[in-house]
CSV table of C-alpha atoms and ligand atoms in Angstrom, one decimal:
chain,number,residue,atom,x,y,z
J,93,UNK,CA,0.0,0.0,0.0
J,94,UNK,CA,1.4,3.5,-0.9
J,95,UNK,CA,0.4,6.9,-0.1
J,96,UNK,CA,1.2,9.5,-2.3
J,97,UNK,CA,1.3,13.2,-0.4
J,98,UNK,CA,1.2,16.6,-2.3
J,99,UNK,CA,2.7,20.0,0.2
J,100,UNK,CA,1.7,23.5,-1.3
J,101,UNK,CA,1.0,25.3,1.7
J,102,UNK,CA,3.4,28.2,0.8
J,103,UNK,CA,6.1,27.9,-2.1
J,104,UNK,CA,7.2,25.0,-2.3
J,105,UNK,CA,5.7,22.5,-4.5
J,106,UNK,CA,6.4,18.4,-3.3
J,107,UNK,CA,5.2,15.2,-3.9
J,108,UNK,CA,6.1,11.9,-2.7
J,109,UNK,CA,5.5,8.2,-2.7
J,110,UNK,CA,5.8,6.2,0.8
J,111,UNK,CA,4.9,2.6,1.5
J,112,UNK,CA,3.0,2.0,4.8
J,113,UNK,CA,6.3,0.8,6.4
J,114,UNK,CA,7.3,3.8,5.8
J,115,UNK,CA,9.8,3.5,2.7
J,116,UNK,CA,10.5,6.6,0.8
J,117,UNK,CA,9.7,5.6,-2.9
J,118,UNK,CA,9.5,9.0,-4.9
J,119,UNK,CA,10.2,12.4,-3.9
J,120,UNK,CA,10.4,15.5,-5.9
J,121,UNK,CA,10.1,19.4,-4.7
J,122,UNK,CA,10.4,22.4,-7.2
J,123,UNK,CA,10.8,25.6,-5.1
J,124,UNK,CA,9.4,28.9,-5.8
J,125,UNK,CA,12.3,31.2,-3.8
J,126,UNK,CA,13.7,32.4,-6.5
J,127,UNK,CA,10.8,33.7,-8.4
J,128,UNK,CA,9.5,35.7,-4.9
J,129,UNK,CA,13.0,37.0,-4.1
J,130,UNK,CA,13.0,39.9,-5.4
J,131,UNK,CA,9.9,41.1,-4.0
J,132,UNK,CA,11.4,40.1,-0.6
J,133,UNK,CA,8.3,38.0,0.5
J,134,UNK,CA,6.0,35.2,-0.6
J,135,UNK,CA,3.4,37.0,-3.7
J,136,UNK,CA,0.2,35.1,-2.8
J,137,UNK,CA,-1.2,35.5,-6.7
J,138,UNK,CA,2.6,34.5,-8.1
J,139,UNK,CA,3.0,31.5,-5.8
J,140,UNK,CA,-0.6,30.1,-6.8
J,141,UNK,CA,-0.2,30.8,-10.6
J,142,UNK,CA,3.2,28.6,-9.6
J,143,UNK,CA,1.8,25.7,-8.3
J,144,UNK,CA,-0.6,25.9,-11.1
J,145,UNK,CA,2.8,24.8,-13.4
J,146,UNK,CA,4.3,23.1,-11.1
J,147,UNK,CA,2.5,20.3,-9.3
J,148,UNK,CA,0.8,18.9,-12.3
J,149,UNK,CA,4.1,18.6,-13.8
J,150,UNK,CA,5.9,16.7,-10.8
J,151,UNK,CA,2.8,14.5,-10.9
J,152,UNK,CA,3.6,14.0,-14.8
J,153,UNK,CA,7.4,13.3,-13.8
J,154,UNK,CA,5.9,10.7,-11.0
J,155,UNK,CA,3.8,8.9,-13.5
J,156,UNK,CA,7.0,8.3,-15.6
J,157,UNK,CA,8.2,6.0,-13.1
J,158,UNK,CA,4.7,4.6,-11.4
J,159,UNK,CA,1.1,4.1,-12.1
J,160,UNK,CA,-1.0,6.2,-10.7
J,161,UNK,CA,-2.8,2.8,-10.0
J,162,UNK,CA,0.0,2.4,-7.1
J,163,UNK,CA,-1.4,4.5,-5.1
J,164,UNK,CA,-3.6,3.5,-2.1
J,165,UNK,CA,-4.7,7.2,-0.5
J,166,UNK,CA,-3.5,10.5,-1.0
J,167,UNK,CA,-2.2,13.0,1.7
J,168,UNK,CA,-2.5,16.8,1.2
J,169,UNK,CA,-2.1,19.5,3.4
J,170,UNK,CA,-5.0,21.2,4.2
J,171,UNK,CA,-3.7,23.8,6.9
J,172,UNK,CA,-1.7,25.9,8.9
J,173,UNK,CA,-0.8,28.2,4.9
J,174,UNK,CA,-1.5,30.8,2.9
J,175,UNK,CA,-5.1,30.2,1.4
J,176,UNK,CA,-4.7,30.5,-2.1
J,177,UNK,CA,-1.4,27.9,-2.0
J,178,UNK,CA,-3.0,25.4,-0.1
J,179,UNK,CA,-6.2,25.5,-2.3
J,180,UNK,CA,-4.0,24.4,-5.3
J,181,UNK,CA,-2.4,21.2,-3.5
J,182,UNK,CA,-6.1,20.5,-2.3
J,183,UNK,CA,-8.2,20.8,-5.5
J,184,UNK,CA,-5.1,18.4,-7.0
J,185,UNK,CA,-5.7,15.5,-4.4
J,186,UNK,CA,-9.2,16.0,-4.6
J,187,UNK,CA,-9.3,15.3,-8.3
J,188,UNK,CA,-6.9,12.3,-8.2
J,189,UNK,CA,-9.1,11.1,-5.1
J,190,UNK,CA,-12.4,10.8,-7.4
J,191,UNK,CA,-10.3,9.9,-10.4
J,192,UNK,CA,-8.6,7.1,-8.4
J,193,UNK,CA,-10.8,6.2,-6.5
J,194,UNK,CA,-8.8,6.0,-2.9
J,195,UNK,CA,-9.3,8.2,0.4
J,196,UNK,CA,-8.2,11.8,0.9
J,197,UNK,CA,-6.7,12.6,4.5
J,198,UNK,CA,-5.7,16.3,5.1
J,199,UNK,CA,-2.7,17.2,6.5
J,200,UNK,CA,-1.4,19.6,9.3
J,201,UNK,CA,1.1,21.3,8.2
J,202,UNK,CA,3.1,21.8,11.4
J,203,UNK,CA,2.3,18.1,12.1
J,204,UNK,CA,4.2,17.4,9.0
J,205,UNK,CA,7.4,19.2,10.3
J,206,UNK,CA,7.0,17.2,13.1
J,207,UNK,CA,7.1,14.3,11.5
J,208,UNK,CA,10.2,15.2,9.1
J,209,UNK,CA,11.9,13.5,12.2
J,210,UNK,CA,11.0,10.2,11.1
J,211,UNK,CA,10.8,9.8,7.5
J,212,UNK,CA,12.6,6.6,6.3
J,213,UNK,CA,11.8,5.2,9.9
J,214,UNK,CA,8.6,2.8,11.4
J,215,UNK,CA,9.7,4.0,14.8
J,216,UNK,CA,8.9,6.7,16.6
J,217,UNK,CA,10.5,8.8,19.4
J,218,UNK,CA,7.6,10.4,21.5
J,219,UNK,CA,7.2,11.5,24.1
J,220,UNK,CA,8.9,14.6,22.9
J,221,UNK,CA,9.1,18.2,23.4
J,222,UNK,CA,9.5,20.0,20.1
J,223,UNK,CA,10.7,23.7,19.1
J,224,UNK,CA,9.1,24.1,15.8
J,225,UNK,CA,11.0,27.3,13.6
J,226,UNK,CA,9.6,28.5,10.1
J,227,UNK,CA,8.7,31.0,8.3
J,228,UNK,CA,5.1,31.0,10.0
J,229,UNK,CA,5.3,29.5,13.4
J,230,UNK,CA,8.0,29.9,16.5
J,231,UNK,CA,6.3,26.9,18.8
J,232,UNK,CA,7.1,24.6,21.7
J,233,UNK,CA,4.4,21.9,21.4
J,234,UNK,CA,4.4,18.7,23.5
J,235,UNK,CA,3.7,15.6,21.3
J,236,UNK,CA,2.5,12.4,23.2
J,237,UNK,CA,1.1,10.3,20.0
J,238,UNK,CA,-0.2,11.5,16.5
J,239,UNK,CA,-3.5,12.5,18.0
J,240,UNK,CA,-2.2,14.2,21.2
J,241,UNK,CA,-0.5,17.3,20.9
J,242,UNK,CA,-0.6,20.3,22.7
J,243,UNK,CA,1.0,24.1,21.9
J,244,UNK,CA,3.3,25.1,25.1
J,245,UNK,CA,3.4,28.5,24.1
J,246,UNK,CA,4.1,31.1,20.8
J,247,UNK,CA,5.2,33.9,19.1
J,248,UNK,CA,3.7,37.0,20.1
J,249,UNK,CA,3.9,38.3,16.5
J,250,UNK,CA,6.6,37.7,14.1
J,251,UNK,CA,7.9,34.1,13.7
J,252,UNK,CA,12.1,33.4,13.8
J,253,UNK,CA,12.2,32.6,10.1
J,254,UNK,CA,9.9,36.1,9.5
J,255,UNK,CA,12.3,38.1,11.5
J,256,UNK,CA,15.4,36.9,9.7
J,257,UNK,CA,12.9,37.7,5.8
J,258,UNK,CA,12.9,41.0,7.1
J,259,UNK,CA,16.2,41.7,8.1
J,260,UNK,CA,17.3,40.3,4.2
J,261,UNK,CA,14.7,42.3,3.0
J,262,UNK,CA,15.7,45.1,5.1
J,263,UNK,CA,19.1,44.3,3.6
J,264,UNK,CA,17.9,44.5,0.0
J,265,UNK,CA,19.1,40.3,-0.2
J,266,UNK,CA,15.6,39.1,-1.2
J,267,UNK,CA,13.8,36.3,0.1
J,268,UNK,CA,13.9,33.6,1.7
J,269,UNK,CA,16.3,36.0,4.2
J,270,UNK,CA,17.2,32.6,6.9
J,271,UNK,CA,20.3,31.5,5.3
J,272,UNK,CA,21.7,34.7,3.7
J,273,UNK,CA,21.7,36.2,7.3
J,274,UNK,CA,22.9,32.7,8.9
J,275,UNK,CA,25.8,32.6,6.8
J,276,UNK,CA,26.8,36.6,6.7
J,277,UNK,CA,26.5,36.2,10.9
J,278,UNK,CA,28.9,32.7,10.2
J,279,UNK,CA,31.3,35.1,8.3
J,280,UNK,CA,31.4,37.8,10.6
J,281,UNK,CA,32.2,35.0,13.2
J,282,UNK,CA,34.7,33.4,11.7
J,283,UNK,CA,36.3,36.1,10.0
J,284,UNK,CA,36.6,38.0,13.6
J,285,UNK,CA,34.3,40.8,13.4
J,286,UNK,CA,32.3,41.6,16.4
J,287,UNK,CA,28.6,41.6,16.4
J,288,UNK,CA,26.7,45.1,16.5
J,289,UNK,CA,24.9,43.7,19.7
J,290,UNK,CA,21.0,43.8,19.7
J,291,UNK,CA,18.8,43.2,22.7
J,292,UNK,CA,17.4,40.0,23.5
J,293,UNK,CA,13.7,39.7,23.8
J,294,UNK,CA,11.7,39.1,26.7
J,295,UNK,CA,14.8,38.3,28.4
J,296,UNK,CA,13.2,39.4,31.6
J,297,UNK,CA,10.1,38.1,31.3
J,298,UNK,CA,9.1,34.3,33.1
J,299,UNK,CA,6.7,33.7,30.2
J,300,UNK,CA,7.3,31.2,27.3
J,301,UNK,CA,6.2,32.7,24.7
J,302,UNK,CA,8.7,34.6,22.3
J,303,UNK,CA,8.4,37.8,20.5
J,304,UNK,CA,10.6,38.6,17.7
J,305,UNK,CA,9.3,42.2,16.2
J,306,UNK,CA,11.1,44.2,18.7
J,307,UNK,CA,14.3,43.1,17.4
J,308,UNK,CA,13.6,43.5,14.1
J,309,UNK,CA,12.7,46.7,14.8
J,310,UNK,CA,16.7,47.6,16.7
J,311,UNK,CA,17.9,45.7,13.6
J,312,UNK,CA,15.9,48.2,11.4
J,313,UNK,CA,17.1,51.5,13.9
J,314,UNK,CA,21.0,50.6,13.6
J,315,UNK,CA,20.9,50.1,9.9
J,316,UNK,CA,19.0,53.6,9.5
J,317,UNK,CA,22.7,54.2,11.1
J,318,UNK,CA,24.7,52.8,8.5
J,319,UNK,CA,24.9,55.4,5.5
J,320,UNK,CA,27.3,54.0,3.1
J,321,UNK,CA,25.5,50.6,3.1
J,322,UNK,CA,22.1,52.7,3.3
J,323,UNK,CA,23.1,53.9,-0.2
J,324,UNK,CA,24.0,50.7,-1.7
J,325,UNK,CA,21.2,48.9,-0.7
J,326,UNK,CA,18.6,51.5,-2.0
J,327,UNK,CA,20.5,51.5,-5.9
J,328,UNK,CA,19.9,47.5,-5.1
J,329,UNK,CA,16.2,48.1,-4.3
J,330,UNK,CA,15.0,50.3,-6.8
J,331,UNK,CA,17.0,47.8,-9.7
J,332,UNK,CA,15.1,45.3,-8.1
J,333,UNK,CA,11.9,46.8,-8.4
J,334,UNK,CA,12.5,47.2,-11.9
J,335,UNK,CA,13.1,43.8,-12.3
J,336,UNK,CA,9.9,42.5,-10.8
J,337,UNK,CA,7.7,45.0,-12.9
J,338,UNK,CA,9.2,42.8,-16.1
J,339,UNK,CA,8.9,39.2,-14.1
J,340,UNK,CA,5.5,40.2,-13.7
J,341,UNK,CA,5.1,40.5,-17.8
J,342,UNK,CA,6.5,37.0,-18.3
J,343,UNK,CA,4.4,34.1,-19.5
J,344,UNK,CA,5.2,31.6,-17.0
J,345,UNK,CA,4.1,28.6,-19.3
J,346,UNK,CA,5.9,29.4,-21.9
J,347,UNK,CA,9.8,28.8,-19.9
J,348,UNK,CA,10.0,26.9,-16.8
J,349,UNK,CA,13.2,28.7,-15.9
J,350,UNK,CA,12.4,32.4,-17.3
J,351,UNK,CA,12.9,33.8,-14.1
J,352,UNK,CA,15.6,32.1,-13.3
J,353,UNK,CA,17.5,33.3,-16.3
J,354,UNK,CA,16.1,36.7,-16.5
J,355,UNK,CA,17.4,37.0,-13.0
J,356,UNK,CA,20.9,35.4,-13.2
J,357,UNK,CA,21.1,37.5,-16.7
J,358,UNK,CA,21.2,40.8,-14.8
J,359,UNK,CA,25.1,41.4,-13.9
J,360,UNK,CA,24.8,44.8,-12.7
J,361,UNK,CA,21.9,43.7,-9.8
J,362,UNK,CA,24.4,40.6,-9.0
J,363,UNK,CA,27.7,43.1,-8.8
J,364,UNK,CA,25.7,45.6,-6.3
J,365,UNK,CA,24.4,42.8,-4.2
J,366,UNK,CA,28.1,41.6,-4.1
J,367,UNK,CA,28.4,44.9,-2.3
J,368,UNK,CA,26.2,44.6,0.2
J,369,UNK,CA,27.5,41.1,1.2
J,370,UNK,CA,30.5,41.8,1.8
J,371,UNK,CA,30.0,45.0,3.5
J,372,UNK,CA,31.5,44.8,7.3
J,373,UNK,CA,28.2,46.3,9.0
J,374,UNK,CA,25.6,43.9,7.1
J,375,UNK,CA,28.0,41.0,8.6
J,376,UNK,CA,28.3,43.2,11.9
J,377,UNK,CA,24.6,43.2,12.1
J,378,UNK,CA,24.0,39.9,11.1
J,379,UNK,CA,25.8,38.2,13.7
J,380,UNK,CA,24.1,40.7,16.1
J,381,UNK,CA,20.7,39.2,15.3
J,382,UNK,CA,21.8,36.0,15.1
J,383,UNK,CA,22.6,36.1,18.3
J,384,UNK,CA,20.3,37.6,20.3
J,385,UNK,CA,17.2,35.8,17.9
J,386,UNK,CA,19.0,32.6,18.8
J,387,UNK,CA,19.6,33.7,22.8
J,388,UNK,CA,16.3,34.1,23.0
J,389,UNK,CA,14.6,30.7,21.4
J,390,UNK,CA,17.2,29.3,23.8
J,391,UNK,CA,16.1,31.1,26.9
J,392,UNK,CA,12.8,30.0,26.5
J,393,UNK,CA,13.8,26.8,25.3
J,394,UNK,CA,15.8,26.2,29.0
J,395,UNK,CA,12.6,27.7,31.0
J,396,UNK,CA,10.3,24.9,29.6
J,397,UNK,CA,13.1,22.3,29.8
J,398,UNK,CA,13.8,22.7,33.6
J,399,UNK,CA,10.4,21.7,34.5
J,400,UNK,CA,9.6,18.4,32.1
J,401,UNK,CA,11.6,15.9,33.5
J,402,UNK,CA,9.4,13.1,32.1
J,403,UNK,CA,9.7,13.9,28.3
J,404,UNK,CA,12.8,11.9,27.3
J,405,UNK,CA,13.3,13.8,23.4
J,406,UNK,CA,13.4,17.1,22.6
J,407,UNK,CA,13.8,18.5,18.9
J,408,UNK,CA,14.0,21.2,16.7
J,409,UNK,CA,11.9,21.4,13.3
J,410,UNK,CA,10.8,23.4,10.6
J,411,UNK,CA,13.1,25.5,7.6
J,412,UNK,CA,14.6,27.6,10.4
J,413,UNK,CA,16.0,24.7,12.3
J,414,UNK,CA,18.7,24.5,9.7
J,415,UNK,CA,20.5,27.5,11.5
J,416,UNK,CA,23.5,26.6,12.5
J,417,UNK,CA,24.2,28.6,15.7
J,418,UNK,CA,20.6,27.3,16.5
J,419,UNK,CA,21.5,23.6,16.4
J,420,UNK,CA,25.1,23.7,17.9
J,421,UNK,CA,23.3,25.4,20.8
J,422,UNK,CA,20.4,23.4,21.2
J,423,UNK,CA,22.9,20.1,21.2
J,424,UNK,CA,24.3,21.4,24.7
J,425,UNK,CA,21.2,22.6,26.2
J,426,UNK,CA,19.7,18.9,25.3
J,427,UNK,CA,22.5,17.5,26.6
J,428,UNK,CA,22.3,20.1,30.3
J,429,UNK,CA,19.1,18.4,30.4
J,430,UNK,CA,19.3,14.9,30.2
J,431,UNK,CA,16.9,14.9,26.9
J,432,UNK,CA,18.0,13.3,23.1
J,433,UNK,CA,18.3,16.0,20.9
J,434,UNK,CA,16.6,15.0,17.4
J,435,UNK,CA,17.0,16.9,14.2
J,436,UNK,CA,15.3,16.4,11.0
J,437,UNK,CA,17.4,15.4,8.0
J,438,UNK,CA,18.6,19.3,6.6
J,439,UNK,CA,17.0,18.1,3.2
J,440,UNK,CA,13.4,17.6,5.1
J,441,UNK,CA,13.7,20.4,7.1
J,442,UNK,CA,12.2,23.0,4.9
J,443,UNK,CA,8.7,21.8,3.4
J,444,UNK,CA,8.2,19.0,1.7
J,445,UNK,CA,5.7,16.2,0.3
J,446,UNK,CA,7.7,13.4,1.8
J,447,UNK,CA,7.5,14.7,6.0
J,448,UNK,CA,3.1,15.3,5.0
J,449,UNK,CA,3.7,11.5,3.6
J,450,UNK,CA,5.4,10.6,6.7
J,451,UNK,CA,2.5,11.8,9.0
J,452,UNK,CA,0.0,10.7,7.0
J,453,UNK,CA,1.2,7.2,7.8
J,454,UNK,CA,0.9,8.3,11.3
J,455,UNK,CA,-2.6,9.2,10.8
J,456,UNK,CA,-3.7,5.8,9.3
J,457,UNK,CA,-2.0,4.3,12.4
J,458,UNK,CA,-3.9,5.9,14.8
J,459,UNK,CA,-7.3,5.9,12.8
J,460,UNK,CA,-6.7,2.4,11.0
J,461,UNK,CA,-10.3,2.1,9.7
J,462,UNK,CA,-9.8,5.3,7.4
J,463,UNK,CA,-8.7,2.8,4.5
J,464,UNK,CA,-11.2,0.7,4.6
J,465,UNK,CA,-14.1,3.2,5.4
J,466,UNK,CA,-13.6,5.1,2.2
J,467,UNK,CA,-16.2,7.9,1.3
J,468,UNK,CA,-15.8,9.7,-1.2
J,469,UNK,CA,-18.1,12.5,0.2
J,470,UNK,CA,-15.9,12.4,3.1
J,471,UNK,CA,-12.8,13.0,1.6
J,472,UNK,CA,-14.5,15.7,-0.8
J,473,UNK,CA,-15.7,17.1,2.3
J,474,UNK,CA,-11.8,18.4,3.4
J,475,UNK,CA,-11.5,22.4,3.5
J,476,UNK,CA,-8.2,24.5,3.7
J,477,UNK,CA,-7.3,26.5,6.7
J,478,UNK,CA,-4.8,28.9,7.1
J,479,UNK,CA,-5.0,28.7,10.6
J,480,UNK,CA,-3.7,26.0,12.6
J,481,UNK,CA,-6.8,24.2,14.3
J,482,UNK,CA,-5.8,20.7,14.7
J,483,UNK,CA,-2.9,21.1,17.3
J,484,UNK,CA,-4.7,22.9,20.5
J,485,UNK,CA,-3.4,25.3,22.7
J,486,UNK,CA,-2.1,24.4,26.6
J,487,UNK,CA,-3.4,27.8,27.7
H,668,KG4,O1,9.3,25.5,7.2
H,668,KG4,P1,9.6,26.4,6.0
H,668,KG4,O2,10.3,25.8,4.8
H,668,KG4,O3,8.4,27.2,5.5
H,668,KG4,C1,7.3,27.5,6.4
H,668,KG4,O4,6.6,26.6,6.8
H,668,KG4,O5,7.3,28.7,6.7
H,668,KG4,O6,10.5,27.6,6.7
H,668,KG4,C2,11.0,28.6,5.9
H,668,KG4,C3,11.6,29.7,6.8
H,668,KG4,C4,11.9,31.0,6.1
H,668,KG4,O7,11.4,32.1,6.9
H,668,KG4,C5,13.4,31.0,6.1
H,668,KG4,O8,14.0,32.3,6.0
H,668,KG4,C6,13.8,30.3,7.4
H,668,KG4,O9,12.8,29.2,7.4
H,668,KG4,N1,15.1,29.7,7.4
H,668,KG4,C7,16.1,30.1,8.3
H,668,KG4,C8,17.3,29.4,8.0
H,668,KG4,N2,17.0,28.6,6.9
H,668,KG4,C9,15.7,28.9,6.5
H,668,KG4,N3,16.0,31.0,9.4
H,668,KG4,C10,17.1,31.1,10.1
H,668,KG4,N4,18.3,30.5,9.8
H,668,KG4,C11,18.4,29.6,8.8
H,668,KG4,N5,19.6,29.0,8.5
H,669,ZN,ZN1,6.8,24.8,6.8
């Protein structure tokens, strides 16, 4: 039996192939980054007119290499996302569901990170305390099965991943801004320049929450400082803007890779952005948010950790848990507290088709009669949300 999963919550279009015991068969994931870049953030209308392109032709590549008569049930997600990305994933499974034939089951999203622990793997490590870091969502959630999970506490406002978008985009480096600023602050570091030093959120507070819009606020306050790099990055923002007027004119059917190439063609956008990344205060900052963004996830991070002694795992997921200070941290504070650190697999830590796959199978475990129960009503029946309502809060 094989589920086949489809992830489009944002921009990133997957699919995947899994066998019940958990096998990854097929897995495929075109990304959108480069086509939002320049306007420094996710366009909602771009990334659906995307998917539109994309998905049906990784399905085309999948049916190269199986049937489509392989498939046993189909996994989509169907919420925490933007509304008009997850729609396209959706209104996919939900044709190949009455075309095939085989049961729908939605996804959550943030379940799916979760998950991206075990692909490849039948066995599962839970209890466990997660630290869940995207573009969306800055989380501790306590996970006791598939069914039983419970929010710990939040982000006040902007997520980690958000707050490193909008320092890039503050930057003029476009989008997605995690691992440009991860690796300027890893320059910086290594090449011995000190951080411009920016405060640490609720540092005083006992909550467990985080908040990350009052340092990307400082970040935007000491930049206003820096007048040479000021200069450079607004030349880099307004060639920018010209470039997006004309990626909005292309015919995105006609060339796969048009933006791509109309991008990469532009050498005088590359030189000036050259500029700005190797300018001393861009890394000066960098490292500055980098730390304090990463002091305080690990703050929190020790606050809850002091008082679980009966979770054995703790872990971080999501895009953002690539960072690197983030996971060279998080290995000692695991480690001060007794608890086995596990990290996702850096290819399945941004999203993916295969980690939706992976908790799908989850879900059939715990509800084993949804293969054999098939409605097709019922699976027609599944909505979008881009809210997260499946995982409830503690508080
Ligand atoms: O999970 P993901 O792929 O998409 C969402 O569900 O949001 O996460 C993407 C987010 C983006 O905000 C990206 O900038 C951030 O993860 N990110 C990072 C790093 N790599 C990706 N943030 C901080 N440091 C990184 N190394
Ligand atoms: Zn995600």
């Amino acid at each position: 039996m094989n589920i086949l999963s489809i992830e489009s919550s944002c921009d990133d279009s997957s699919i995947a192939l899994q066998s019940l015991d958990c096998k990854l068969l097929w897995h495929r994931k075109i990304s959108q980054e480069y086509a939002h870049s320049c306007f420094g953030g996710v366009v909602p209308e771009l990334a659906s007119r995307l998917f539109a392109r994309d998905l049906p032709h990784l399905l085309r590549e999948f049916s190269k290499e199986y049937s489509l008569n392989d498939i046993s049930a189909i996994a989509v997600t169907n919420e925490p996302g933007l509304a008009t990305s997850l729609l396209e994933g959706v209104i996919m499974a939900k044709s190949l569901c009455i075309s095939l034939g085989v049961p729908l089951i939605g996804i959550n999203h943030l379940k799916g990170h979760i998950y991206s622990l075990f692909i490849g793997q039948q066995s599962i490590k839970m209890p466990l305390s997660v630290l869940l870091v995207s573009g969306g969502h800055t989380m501790i959630i306590e996970c006791l099965n598939y069914k039983d999970m419970r929010i710990i506490s939040s982000t006040l406002d902007d997520s980690f991943g958000e707050c490193y978008d909008k320092a890039a985009k503050m930057l003029s480096l476009g989008y997605p801004g995690g691992m440009i600023i991860d690796s300027l602050a890893k320059e910086a570091y290594s090449s011995g320049i000190n951080p411009i030093s920016l405060p640490i959120p609720l540092a005083n507070s006992q909550c467990l929450d985080f908040s990350f819009s009052g340092l990307k606020n400082a970040f935007r306050l000491v930049l206003q400082e820096q007048v040479k790099l000021q200069g450079i990055i607004h030349l880099h923002t307004k060639l920018l803007e010209s470039v997006g007027k004309e990626m909005k004119k292309l015919d995105l059917s006609k060339a796969r890779d048009s933006i791509d190439s109309y991008k990469e063609s532009n050498k005088e956008i590359n030189l000036i952005r050259e500029q700005i990344l190797s300018s001393k205060a861009a890394k000066a900052l960098s490292l500055g948010l980098q730390q304090s963004a990463v002091k305080h996830l690990l703050q929190k991070c020790e606050k809850y950790l002091k008082d679980v002694p009966n979770i054995p795992y703790f872990a971080v997921v999501g895009g953002a848990s690539t960072n690197s200070l983030l996971r060279k941290e998080l290995a000692s504070l695991a480690a001060k507290y007794n608890k086995e650190l596990l990290l996702a697999d850096i290819q399945y830590c941004s999203d993916n088709a295969a980690m939706i796959g992976r908790a799908a199978i989850a879900h059939i475990e715990s509800s084993p009669n949804i293969l054999n129960s098939f409605n097709v009503a019922n699976s027609l029946g599944i909505d979008i949300s881009p809210r997260n309502q499946e995982i409830q809060s503690n508080v």
